[in-house]
Amino acid sequence: MEENKPKKTGNAIVSGTIWSILDNTAAQAITFVIFLILARILTPSIYGMLSISVLVTQLFKTVIFDSIATSIVRKSSPSIVDYNSALLLSVLLSIPAFLIVFFFCPNYYACNENSGFR
């Protein structure tokens, strides 16, 4: 019976990898299609502002949330304290990220001189 265990684990790893690749590919494809549609609808300046906002949002998401999630996932058996700490840390790091974006937006607006947002 022990002989089947490594084979099942190997199959689970391959299956999980395939599903992860499919999930990431589908998410990228959906995002690409949405951006193509928006590129046809929006003016170039507004589309540029949208692209910059998505870029900044993804940067903060990657730095704040994904790093915390990775540390939780890598733990062999996370406790409730780990989950609570991750939530608290995410909230505490999100506040300065919000303030950076909030106070930088008027400067970005002034550089681009987009009158469509007044």
Tab-separated table of C-alpha atoms in Angstrom:
chain	number	residue	atom	x	y	z
A	1	MET	CA	0.000	0.000	0.000
A	2	GLU	CA	2.909	2.361	0.670
A	3	GLU	CA	4.115	1.875	-2.907
A	4	ASN	CA	1.111	3.777	-4.268
A	5	LYS	CA	1.634	6.804	-2.052
A	6	PRO	CA	4.499	8.417	-4.043
A	7	LYS	CA	2.624	7.826	-7.280
A	8	LYS	CA	-0.514	9.519	-5.917
A	9	THR	CA	1.540	12.435	-4.621
A	10	GLY	CA	3.243	12.800	-8.004
A	11	ASN	CA	-0.116	12.750	-9.783
A	12	ALA	CA	-1.476	15.351	-7.371
A	13	ILE	CA	1.500	17.625	-8.001
A	14	VAL	CA	1.154	17.320	-11.783
A	15	SER	CA	-2.610	17.851	-11.591
A	16	GLY	CA	-2.205	20.890	-9.333
A	17	THR	CA	0.419	22.349	-11.638
A	18	ILE	CA	-1.792	21.918	-14.693
A	19	TRP	CA	-4.774	23.523	-12.956
A	20	SER	CA	-2.611	26.420	-11.761
A	21	ILE	CA	-1.290	27.023	-15.284
A	22	LEU	CA	-4.818	26.896	-16.711
A	23	ASP	CA	-6.084	29.295	-14.044
A	24	ASN	CA	-3.320	31.821	-14.692
A	25	THR	CA	-3.721	31.539	-18.463
A	26	ALA	CA	-7.488	32.024	-18.282
A	27	ALA	CA	-7.105	35.055	-15.989
A	28	GLN	CA	-4.544	36.616	-18.346
A	29	ALA	CA	-6.741	35.939	-21.398
A	30	ILE	CA	-9.834	37.456	-19.765
A	31	THR	CA	-7.865	40.528	-18.686
A	32	PHE	CA	-6.432	40.892	-22.194
A	33	VAL	CA	-9.891	40.709	-23.808
A	34	ILE	CA	-11.295	43.261	-21.359
A	35	PHE	CA	-8.426	45.642	-22.081
A	36	LEU	CA	-8.941	45.195	-25.828
A	37	ILE	CA	-12.602	46.122	-25.458
A	38	LEU	CA	-11.759	49.107	-23.269
A	39	ALA	CA	-9.116	50.259	-25.751
A	40	ARG	CA	-11.825	50.526	-28.389
A	41	ILE	CA	-14.262	52.379	-26.112
A	42	LEU	CA	-12.052	54.827	-24.175
A	43	THR	CA	-9.978	57.723	-25.408
A	44	PRO	CA	-6.193	57.182	-25.391
A	45	SER	CA	-5.595	59.479	-22.419
A	46	ILE	CA	-8.259	57.839	-20.260
A	47	TYR	CA	-7.074	54.388	-21.327
A	48	GLY	CA	-3.551	55.359	-20.311
A	49	MET	CA	-4.776	56.472	-16.900
A	50	LEU	CA	-6.654	53.192	-16.511
A	51	SER	CA	-3.541	51.230	-17.446
A	52	ILE	CA	-1.417	53.120	-14.926
A	53	SER	CA	-4.001	52.560	-12.191
A	54	VAL	CA	-4.123	48.820	-12.907
A	55	LEU	CA	-0.325	48.713	-12.873
A	56	VAL	CA	-0.116	50.466	-9.502
A	57	THR	CA	-2.863	48.268	-8.068
A	58	GLN	CA	-1.111	45.095	-9.229
A	59	LEU	CA	2.190	46.336	-7.810
A	60	PHE	CA	0.684	46.895	-4.372
A	61	LYS	CA	-1.199	43.585	-4.572
A	62	THR	CA	1.982	41.715	-5.399
A	63	VAL	CA	4.090	43.406	-2.743
A	64	ILE	CA	1.546	43.374	0.068
A	65	PHE	CA	-0.920	40.519	-0.332
A	66	ASP	CA	0.929	37.935	-2.383
A	67	SER	CA	4.013	38.043	-0.170
A	68	ILE	CA	1.909	37.528	2.942
A	69	ALA	CA	-0.108	34.750	1.303
A	70	THR	CA	3.082	33.007	0.205
A	71	SER	CA	4.423	32.994	3.740
A	72	ILE	CA	1.170	31.470	5.022
A	73	VAL	CA	1.081	28.826	2.286
A	74	ARG	CA	4.695	27.791	2.919
A	75	LYS	CA	4.023	27.128	6.573
A	76	SER	CA	3.410	23.456	7.244
A	77	SER	CA	0.455	24.012	9.564
A	78	PRO	CA	-0.592	27.649	9.977
A	79	SER	CA	-2.482	28.508	13.130
A	80	ILE	CA	-5.306	30.943	13.732
A	81	VAL	CA	-2.723	33.420	15.035
A	82	ASP	CA	-0.903	33.228	11.675
A	83	TYR	CA	-4.106	33.939	9.768
A	84	ASN	CA	-5.031	36.817	12.075
A	85	SER	CA	-1.524	38.246	11.828
A	86	ALA	CA	-1.680	38.042	8.032
A	87	LEU	CA	-5.013	39.870	7.991
A	88	LEU	CA	-3.805	42.571	10.361
A	89	LEU	CA	-0.559	43.021	8.432
A	90	SER	CA	-2.465	43.269	5.141
A	91	VAL	CA	-4.741	45.953	6.525
A	92	LEU	CA	-1.882	47.889	8.122
A	93	LEU	CA	0.188	47.816	4.929
A	94	SER	CA	-2.803	48.732	2.772
A	95	ILE	CA	-3.354	52.013	4.576
A	96	PRO	CA	0.015	53.560	3.576
A	97	ALA	CA	-0.450	52.163	0.056
A	98	PHE	CA	-3.819	53.918	-0.154
A	99	LEU	CA	-2.344	57.171	1.156
A	100	ILE	CA	0.477	57.029	-1.407
A	101	VAL	CA	-1.997	56.594	-4.243
A	102	PHE	CA	-4.403	59.190	-2.836
A	103	PHE	CA	-1.783	61.919	-2.517
A	104	PHE	CA	-0.038	61.051	-5.798
A	105	CYS	CA	-3.212	61.219	-7.918
A	106	PRO	CA	-3.464	65.032	-8.118
A	107	ASN	CA	0.153	65.199	-9.316
A	108	TYR	CA	-0.512	62.553	-11.936
A	109	TYR	CA	-3.651	64.397	-13.002
A	110	ALA	CA	-1.724	67.659	-13.323
A	111	CYS	CA	0.949	66.010	-15.480
A	112	ASN	CA	-1.582	64.565	-17.897
A	113	GLU	CA	-3.995	67.503	-17.869
A	114	ASN	CA	-7.029	65.306	-18.452
A	115	SER	CA	-10.065	67.550	-18.270
A	116	GLY	CA	-12.532	64.665	-18.499
A	117	PHE	CA	-12.312	63.931	-14.771
A	118	ARG	CA	-13.360	67.238	-13.276
